[in-house]
CSV table of C-alpha atoms and ligand atoms in Angstrom, one decimal:
chain,number,residue,atom,x,y,z
S,1,UNK,CA,21.6,10.4,-0.1
S,2,UNK,CA,24.1,8.6,-2.3
S,3,UNK,CA,23.5,8.4,-6.1
S,4,UNK,CA,25.9,5.8,-7.6
S,5,UNK,CA,28.0,6.5,-10.8
S,6,UNK,CA,27.7,3.6,-13.4
S,7,UNK,CA,30.8,1.7,-13.4
S,8,UNK,CA,33.1,1.2,-16.5
S,9,UNK,CA,32.3,-1.7,-18.8
S,10,UNK,CA,35.5,-3.5,-17.8
S,11,UNK,CA,34.7,-3.7,-14.0
S,12,UNK,CA,31.0,-4.6,-15.0
S,13,UNK,CA,32.1,-7.6,-17.2
S,14,UNK,CA,34.6,-8.7,-14.4
S,15,UNK,CA,31.6,-8.7,-11.9
S,16,UNK,CA,29.4,-10.5,-14.4
S,17,UNK,CA,32.0,-13.2,-15.0
S,18,UNK,CA,32.4,-13.6,-10.9
S,19,UNK,CA,28.6,-13.5,-10.7
S,20,UNK,CA,28.2,-16.2,-13.1
S,21,UNK,CA,30.9,-18.3,-11.5
S,22,UNK,CA,29.0,-18.0,-8.0
S,23,UNK,CA,26.0,-19.5,-9.4
S,24,UNK,CA,23.2,-18.9,-12.0
S,25,UNK,CA,20.7,-18.1,-9.3
S,26,UNK,CA,22.6,-15.2,-8.0
S,27,UNK,CA,21.1,-11.7,-8.5
S,28,UNK,CA,23.2,-9.2,-10.6
S,29,UNK,CA,25.6,-7.1,-8.7
S,30,UNK,CA,23.9,-3.8,-9.6
S,31,UNK,CA,20.2,-3.4,-9.1
S,32,UNK,CA,18.3,-0.7,-11.1
S,33,UNK,CA,14.9,0.8,-11.1
S,34,UNK,CA,14.3,3.7,-13.3
S,35,UNK,CA,17.3,5.9,-12.9
S,36,UNK,CA,18.2,4.5,-9.4
S,37,UNK,CA,21.0,2.2,-9.9
S,38,UNK,CA,22.6,0.8,-6.7
S,39,UNK,CA,25.8,-1.1,-6.4
S,40,UNK,CA,25.6,-4.0,-3.8
S,41,UNK,CA,25.7,-2.6,-0.4
S,42,UNK,CA,24.6,0.8,-1.5
S,43,UNK,CA,21.5,3.1,-1.4
S,44,UNK,CA,20.6,4.8,-4.7
S,45,UNK,CA,17.9,7.3,-5.5
S,46,UNK,CA,16.2,8.4,-8.8
S,47,UNK,CA,13.0,8.5,-10.6
S,48,UNK,CA,10.8,6.3,-12.6
S,49,UNK,CA,9.6,8.4,-15.8
S,50,UNK,CA,6.0,8.3,-16.7
S,51,UNK,CA,6.2,9.2,-20.3
S,52,UNK,CA,3.9,12.2,-21.8
S,53,UNK,CA,0.8,11.1,-23.8
S,54,UNK,CA,-2.6,12.5,-24.0
S,55,UNK,CA,-1.7,14.5,-21.0
S,56,UNK,CA,1.6,15.4,-19.2
S,57,UNK,CA,4.4,13.0,-18.1
S,58,UNK,CA,6.0,13.1,-14.6
S,59,UNK,CA,8.7,11.5,-12.6
S,60,UNK,CA,7.9,9.0,-9.7
S,61,UNK,CA,10.5,9.1,-7.0
S,62,UNK,CA,12.3,5.8,-6.0
S,63,UNK,CA,15.0,4.5,-3.7
S,64,UNK,CA,16.8,1.2,-4.2
S,65,UNK,CA,18.6,-0.4,-1.2
S,66,UNK,CA,20.7,-3.1,-2.5
S,67,UNK,CA,21.7,-5.2,0.4
S,68,UNK,CA,25.3,-6.4,0.9
S,69,UNK,CA,24.1,-9.8,0.5
S,70,UNK,CA,21.7,-11.8,-2.2
S,71,UNK,CA,18.1,-12.3,-1.0
S,72,UNK,CA,14.6,-11.5,-1.7
S,73,UNK,CA,13.5,-8.4,-3.5
S,74,UNK,CA,10.8,-6.5,-1.6
S,75,UNK,CA,8.8,-3.4,-3.0
S,76,UNK,CA,7.2,-0.9,-0.8
S,77,UNK,CA,4.8,1.5,-2.1
S,78,UNK,CA,2.7,4.4,-0.9
S,79,UNK,CA,1.2,7.5,-2.0
S,80,UNK,CA,-1.1,6.1,-4.8
S,81,UNK,CA,-3.5,8.3,-2.6
S,82,UNK,CA,-1.2,11.2,-2.1
S,83,UNK,CA,-2.9,12.5,1.0
S,84,UNK,CA,-2.5,9.3,3.1
S,85,UNK,CA,0.3,11.1,4.7
S,86,UNK,CA,1.5,8.5,7.6
S,87,UNK,CA,2.3,5.8,4.8
S,88,UNK,CA,4.2,8.4,2.7
S,89,UNK,CA,6.2,9.6,5.7
S,90,UNK,CA,6.9,6.0,6.9
S,91,UNK,CA,8.5,5.2,3.6
S,92,UNK,CA,10.5,8.4,3.7
S,93,UNK,CA,11.8,7.3,7.0
S,94,UNK,CA,12.6,3.9,5.9
S,95,UNK,CA,14.7,5.1,3.1
S,96,UNK,CA,16.9,6.9,5.7
S,97,UNK,CA,16.7,4.2,8.3
S,98,UNK,CA,17.5,1.0,6.3
S,99,UNK,CA,21.2,0.3,6.1
S,100,UNK,CA,22.1,-1.9,2.9
S,101,UNK,CA,25.1,-3.3,4.9
S,102,UNK,CA,22.5,-5.0,7.2
S,103,UNK,CA,20.3,-6.4,4.5
S,104,UNK,CA,20.2,-9.7,2.5
S,105,UNK,CA,18.3,-8.8,-0.7
S,106,UNK,CA,16.9,-5.6,-2.1
S,107,UNK,CA,14.3,-3.0,-1.0
S,108,UNK,CA,12.7,-0.9,-3.6
S,109,UNK,CA,11.0,2.1,-2.1
S,110,UNK,CA,8.3,4.1,-4.0
S,111,UNK,CA,7.1,6.6,-1.2
S,112,UNK,CA,4.9,8.9,-3.4
S,113,UNK,CA,3.2,7.4,-6.5
S,114,UNK,CA,0.9,10.5,-6.8
S,115,UNK,CA,2.9,13.8,-6.2
S,116,UNK,CA,0.1,15.9,-7.8
S,117,UNK,CA,-2.4,14.6,-5.2
S,118,UNK,CA,0.0,15.4,-2.5
S,119,UNK,CA,1.0,18.9,-3.8
S,120,UNK,CA,-2.4,20.0,-4.5
S,121,UNK,CA,-4.2,18.2,-1.4
S,122,UNK,CA,-6.6,16.2,-3.4
S,123,UNK,CA,-7.8,13.0,-1.7
S,124,UNK,CA,-8.5,9.8,-3.6
S,125,UNK,CA,-7.7,10.8,-7.0
S,126,UNK,CA,-4.9,11.9,-9.5
S,127,UNK,CA,-5.9,15.5,-10.0
S,128,UNK,CA,-4.4,15.4,-13.5
S,129,UNK,CA,-7.0,12.9,-15.1
S,130,UNK,CA,-9.4,12.4,-12.3
S,131,UNK,CA,-8.6,8.7,-11.8
S,132,UNK,CA,-7.9,6.6,-8.7
S,133,UNK,CA,-4.5,5.5,-9.0
S,134,UNK,CA,-5.1,2.1,-7.3
S,135,UNK,CA,-7.5,1.0,-10.0
S,136,UNK,CA,-6.0,0.8,-13.2
S,137,UNK,CA,-3.2,-1.8,-13.0
S,138,UNK,CA,-1.3,-3.3,-14.7
S,139,UNK,CA,-1.8,-0.1,-16.8
S,140,UNK,CA,-1.3,0.8,-20.6
S,141,UNK,CA,0.9,3.2,-22.3
S,142,UNK,CA,-2.0,4.6,-24.8
S,143,UNK,CA,-4.0,5.6,-21.6
S,144,UNK,CA,-4.1,8.9,-19.6
S,145,UNK,CA,-1.5,9.6,-16.9
S,146,UNK,CA,-2.7,7.3,-14.2
S,147,UNK,CA,-2.8,4.4,-16.4
S,148,UNK,CA,0.7,5.1,-17.9
S,149,UNK,CA,2.1,5.3,-14.5
S,150,UNK,CA,0.4,2.1,-13.4
S,151,UNK,CA,2.2,0.5,-16.8
S,152,UNK,CA,5.7,1.7,-15.7
S,153,UNK,CA,5.2,0.6,-12.1
S,154,UNK,CA,4.2,-2.8,-13.2
S,155,UNK,CA,7.3,-3.1,-15.5
S,156,UNK,CA,9.8,-1.4,-13.2
S,157,UNK,CA,8.6,-2.3,-9.7
S,158,UNK,CA,6.2,-5.2,-9.5
S,159,UNK,CA,8.1,-7.3,-12.2
S,160,UNK,CA,11.4,-6.8,-10.5
S,161,UNK,CA,10.2,-7.9,-7.1
S,162,UNK,CA,9.5,-11.1,-5.3
S,163,UNK,CA,6.9,-9.5,-2.8
S,164,UNK,CA,5.3,-6.3,-2.6
S,165,UNK,CA,3.8,-4.2,0.5
S,166,UNK,CA,1.3,-1.6,-0.7
S,167,UNK,CA,0.8,1.1,2.1
S,168,UNK,CA,-2.5,2.9,2.4
S,169,UNK,CA,-4.4,4.8,5.3
S,170,UNK,CA,-7.4,6.6,6.0
S,171,UNK,CA,-7.7,9.7,3.5
S,172,UNK,CA,-8.3,13.2,4.3
S,173,UNK,CA,-12.0,12.4,5.0
S,174,UNK,CA,-11.6,8.9,6.6
S,175,UNK,CA,-10.9,8.2,10.4
S,176,UNK,CA,-9.5,4.7,10.1
S,177,UNK,CA,-8.2,2.2,12.7
S,178,UNK,CA,-5.1,0.2,11.5
S,179,UNK,CA,-5.7,-3.0,9.7
S,180,UNK,CA,-4.2,-5.2,6.8
S,181,UNK,CA,-5.5,-7.3,3.9
S,182,UNK,CA,-4.7,-10.7,3.2
S,183,UNK,CA,-5.4,-11.6,-0.2
S,184,UNK,CA,-6.5,-15.2,-0.5
S,185,UNK,CA,-6.0,-16.6,-4.1
S,186,UNK,CA,-6.8,-20.3,-3.7
S,187,UNK,CA,-3.1,-21.1,-4.2
S,188,UNK,CA,-2.0,-22.9,-1.0
S,189,UNK,CA,1.6,-22.3,-1.1
S,190,UNK,CA,1.4,-18.5,-2.0
S,191,UNK,CA,-1.4,-17.9,0.5
S,192,UNK,CA,0.7,-19.5,3.3
S,193,UNK,CA,3.4,-16.9,2.7
S,194,UNK,CA,1.2,-13.9,2.2
S,195,UNK,CA,-0.7,-15.0,5.5
S,196,UNK,CA,2.7,-15.2,7.3
S,197,UNK,CA,3.5,-11.6,5.9
S,198,UNK,CA,0.4,-10.0,7.4
S,199,UNK,CA,1.0,-11.8,10.7
S,200,UNK,CA,4.7,-10.7,10.6
S,201,UNK,CA,3.7,-7.2,9.7
S,202,UNK,CA,1.9,-7.2,12.9
S,203,UNK,CA,-1.3,-5.2,12.6
S,204,UNK,CA,-4.0,-7.0,14.8
S,205,UNK,CA,-7.0,-6.5,12.4
S,206,UNK,CA,-6.9,-8.4,9.1
S,207,UNK,CA,-9.6,-8.4,6.4
S,208,UNK,CA,-9.4,-11.5,4.3
S,209,UNK,CA,-9.8,-10.4,0.7
S,210,UNK,CA,-11.2,-13.0,-1.6
S,211,UNK,CA,-12.8,-11.0,-4.3
S,212,UNK,CA,-10.2,-9.2,-5.9
S,213,UNK,CA,-10.1,-9.6,-9.9
S,214,UNK,CA,-8.3,-12.9,-11.1
S,215,UNK,CA,-7.4,-11.6,-14.6
S,216,UNK,CA,-3.7,-10.5,-14.6
S,217,UNK,CA,-4.3,-8.1,-17.5
S,218,UNK,CA,-7.3,-6.4,-15.3
S,219,UNK,CA,-5.8,-6.6,-12.0
S,220,UNK,CA,-6.8,-3.0,-11.1
S,221,UNK,CA,-5.0,-2.8,-7.7
S,222,UNK,CA,-1.2,-2.5,-7.4
S,223,UNK,CA,-1.0,-5.3,-4.7
S,224,UNK,CA,-3.3,-7.5,-6.8
S,225,UNK,CA,-1.1,-7.1,-9.9
S,226,UNK,CA,1.8,-8.7,-7.8
S,227,UNK,CA,-0.4,-11.3,-6.5
S,228,UNK,CA,-1.6,-12.5,-9.7
S,229,UNK,CA,1.9,-12.7,-11.0
S,230,UNK,CA,2.6,-15.3,-8.1
S,231,UNK,CA,4.4,-12.8,-5.8
S,232,UNK,CA,3.1,-13.2,-2.4
S,233,UNK,CA,2.1,-9.6,-1.4
S,234,UNK,CA,0.0,-7.7,1.2
S,235,UNK,CA,-1.9,-4.4,1.6
S,236,UNK,CA,-1.6,-2.3,4.8
S,237,UNK,CA,-3.4,0.5,6.1
S,238,UNK,CA,-2.7,3.1,9.1
S,239,UNK,CA,-3.2,6.8,9.5
S,240,UNK,CA,-6.2,8.9,9.1
S,241,UNK,CA,-7.5,12.3,8.3
S,242,UNK,CA,-4.6,14.2,7.2
S,243,UNK,CA,-2.5,13.4,10.2
S,244,UNK,CA,1.0,12.2,10.8
S,245,UNK,CA,0.8,10.4,14.1
S,246,UNK,CA,3.7,8.8,15.2
S,247,UNK,CA,2.0,5.6,16.5
S,248,UNK,CA,0.8,5.2,12.7
S,249,UNK,CA,4.0,5.9,11.2
S,250,UNK,CA,5.9,3.6,13.7
S,251,UNK,CA,3.4,0.8,13.0
S,252,UNK,CA,4.1,0.9,9.3
S,253,UNK,CA,8.1,0.9,9.8
S,254,UNK,CA,7.9,-1.7,12.6
S,255,UNK,CA,5.8,-3.9,10.3
S,256,UNK,CA,8.0,-3.6,7.4
S,257,UNK,CA,11.0,-4.6,9.5
S,258,UNK,CA,8.9,-7.5,10.8
S,259,UNK,CA,8.4,-8.8,7.2
S,260,UNK,CA,11.9,-8.2,6.1
S,261,UNK,CA,12.7,-10.6,9.2
S,262,UNK,CA,10.3,-13.1,8.1
S,263,UNK,CA,11.7,-13.1,4.6
S,264,UNK,CA,15.2,-13.4,6.0
S,265,UNK,CA,16.4,-9.9,4.7
S,266,UNK,CA,17.1,-8.8,8.1
S,267,UNK,CA,18.6,-10.8,11.1
S,268,UNK,CA,16.2,-10.3,13.7
S,269,UNK,CA,13.7,-12.3,15.5
S,270,UNK,CA,10.4,-13.2,13.5
S,271,UNK,CA,7.3,-12.6,15.4
S,272,UNK,CA,3.9,-13.4,14.2
S,273,UNK,CA,0.9,-11.6,15.7
S,274,UNK,CA,-0.8,-14.3,17.8
S,275,UNK,CA,-4.6,-13.7,17.9
S,276,UNK,CA,-5.6,-11.1,15.4
S,277,UNK,CA,-9.2,-10.3,14.7
S,278,UNK,CA,-9.8,-11.7,11.2
S,279,UNK,CA,-12.5,-10.0,9.2
S,280,UNK,CA,-14.3,-12.0,6.5
S,281,UNK,CA,-15.8,-9.0,4.4
S,282,UNK,CA,-16.3,-5.4,4.3
S,283,UNK,CA,-19.8,-3.7,4.2
S,284,UNK,CA,-19.9,-0.2,3.1
S,285,UNK,CA,-22.5,2.4,4.3
S,286,UNK,CA,-23.4,4.9,1.7
S,287,UNK,CA,-25.1,8.3,2.6
S,288,UNK,CA,-28.6,8.7,1.5
S,289,UNK,CA,-28.5,12.4,1.6
S,290,UNK,CA,-26.3,15.4,0.9
S,291,UNK,CA,-25.7,17.7,3.8
S,292,UNK,CA,-23.8,17.9,7.3
S,293,UNK,CA,-22.6,14.7,8.7
S,294,UNK,CA,-22.5,13.8,12.4
S,295,UNK,CA,-20.7,10.7,13.5
S,296,UNK,CA,-22.1,8.8,16.6
S,297,UNK,CA,-19.4,6.0,16.6
S,298,UNK,CA,-15.6,5.8,16.5
S,299,UNK,CA,-13.0,4.3,14.3
S,300,UNK,CA,-12.3,0.7,15.7
S,301,UNK,CA,-15.5,0.4,17.7
S,302,UNK,CA,-17.7,-2.7,17.5
S,303,UNK,CA,-21.3,-2.2,16.3
S,304,UNK,CA,-24.2,-4.4,16.5
S,305,UNK,CA,-26.4,-4.7,13.5
S,306,UNK,CA,-29.0,-1.8,13.4
S,307,UNK,CA,-27.0,0.6,15.4
S,308,UNK,CA,-27.1,4.1,14.6
S,309,UNK,CA,-23.7,5.2,13.1
S,310,UNK,CA,-24.4,8.9,12.4
S,311,UNK,CA,-27.0,11.3,10.8
S,312,UNK,CA,-27.0,13.9,8.2
S,313,UNK,CA,-28.8,17.1,8.5
S,314,UNK,CA,-29.3,20.0,6.0
S,315,UNK,CA,-27.4,23.2,6.5
S,316,UNK,CA,-30.0,24.8,8.9
S,317,UNK,CA,-30.2,21.8,11.1
S,318,UNK,CA,-33.1,19.6,10.0
S,319,UNK,CA,-32.3,15.8,10.1
S,320,UNK,CA,-32.5,14.4,6.5
S,321,UNK,CA,-31.2,10.9,7.2
S,322,UNK,CA,-29.9,8.4,9.7
S,323,UNK,CA,-27.3,5.8,9.0
S,324,UNK,CA,-27.5,2.3,10.6
S,325,UNK,CA,-25.2,-0.6,10.7
S,326,UNK,CA,-26.3,-3.2,7.9
S,327,UNK,CA,-24.2,-5.8,9.9
S,328,UNK,CA,-22.4,-6.4,13.2
S,329,UNK,CA,-18.6,-5.7,12.8
S,330,UNK,CA,-15.6,-3.5,13.5
S,331,UNK,CA,-15.7,0.2,12.1
S,332,UNK,CA,-12.5,0.0,10.0
S,333,UNK,CA,-13.2,3.6,9.2
S,334,UNK,CA,-15.8,6.3,9.5
S,335,UNK,CA,-16.0,9.7,7.6
S,336,UNK,CA,-13.9,12.2,9.4
S,337,UNK,CA,-15.4,15.4,8.0
S,338,UNK,CA,-18.8,17.1,8.2
S,339,UNK,CA,-19.0,17.5,4.2
S,340,UNK,CA,-21.3,14.8,2.7
S,341,UNK,CA,-22.6,14.1,-0.6
S,342,UNK,CA,-25.4,11.6,-1.3
S,343,UNK,CA,-23.7,8.2,-2.3
S,344,UNK,CA,-20.4,8.9,-0.6
S,345,UNK,CA,-19.1,6.4,2.1
S,346,UNK,CA,-20.3,7.1,5.7
S,347,UNK,CA,-18.4,4.1,7.1
S,348,UNK,CA,-16.9,0.7,6.4
S,349,UNK,CA,-17.7,-2.1,8.7
S,350,UNK,CA,-15.5,-5.4,8.8
S,351,UNK,CA,-17.4,-8.4,9.7
S,352,UNK,CA,-15.8,-10.6,12.0
S,353,UNK,CA,-15.0,-14.2,10.4
S,354,UNK,CA,-16.4,-17.1,12.0
V,1,LIG,ZN1,-5.2,4.5,-0.2
């Protein structure tokens, strides 16, 4: 991996003059995120430093792929949940695969927002402060580690981008079928671009998300932080239950290349998925009991209202509770492990849009 050395001031000044002469809209010749500073046509890697505060600081790894020609800035993020492995591995692969000589514009890749979760194999949360790293955006510097990390990601990644793709998947305890989210803001021009982005990404199941917070100062989610700053952005989900299946990794890589084609960052044909299944809302089913969970349906299957999804027994085999579908729809994910605590999620059902 190439790490660029800063140019001299003199060369920088010449480039600045040339850049200014070529037009005010042109992006600067170098593009920097954290310590990763790439010259045009180069890839640089580095870190975004989360400063220490009430708890420890840490470094978030980042790569900047600064295309040979000007164009859009696309940020790709994964690993706010550090055990959603397929998404993390897909971004590691894209850092190697994307050649800046082929690209118009710039790709910022943040493959692992939450290394502590990855290293200690802790699903859902940052083990340092016990917070979900996709719920505290835009963050603040006086908070705990998750909030400070969210703050620096907002400033260094989201604010420097035109578009964001946030990648997730089924966590260790979630058996998930692939899908994406289209966030509908009510701004027709922006919604049309983000809609095309989910169609260009190519996953054939899409959740229409219309209930995200509207306050840019309390945006909670990474993608929503970009969306509320008028940057058409999407969230995608592939992978499940601690696995790194080639079909999941490939779907995330191919989807990214598809969106880059749509944004005219890569010269390749634009293909929009033609007849996706649109889901208008998600119904979450929580467990009424603690014990051993036995699933009766699979990820991706269609369930009718009232259908039995699974049951929970105590540790000597007595059935404590049965879970039934409160609405008809697609099982977007179902619990992948027998461990079950009361109140935890058994399954999510995507209700098909009419
Ligand atoms: Zn996630």
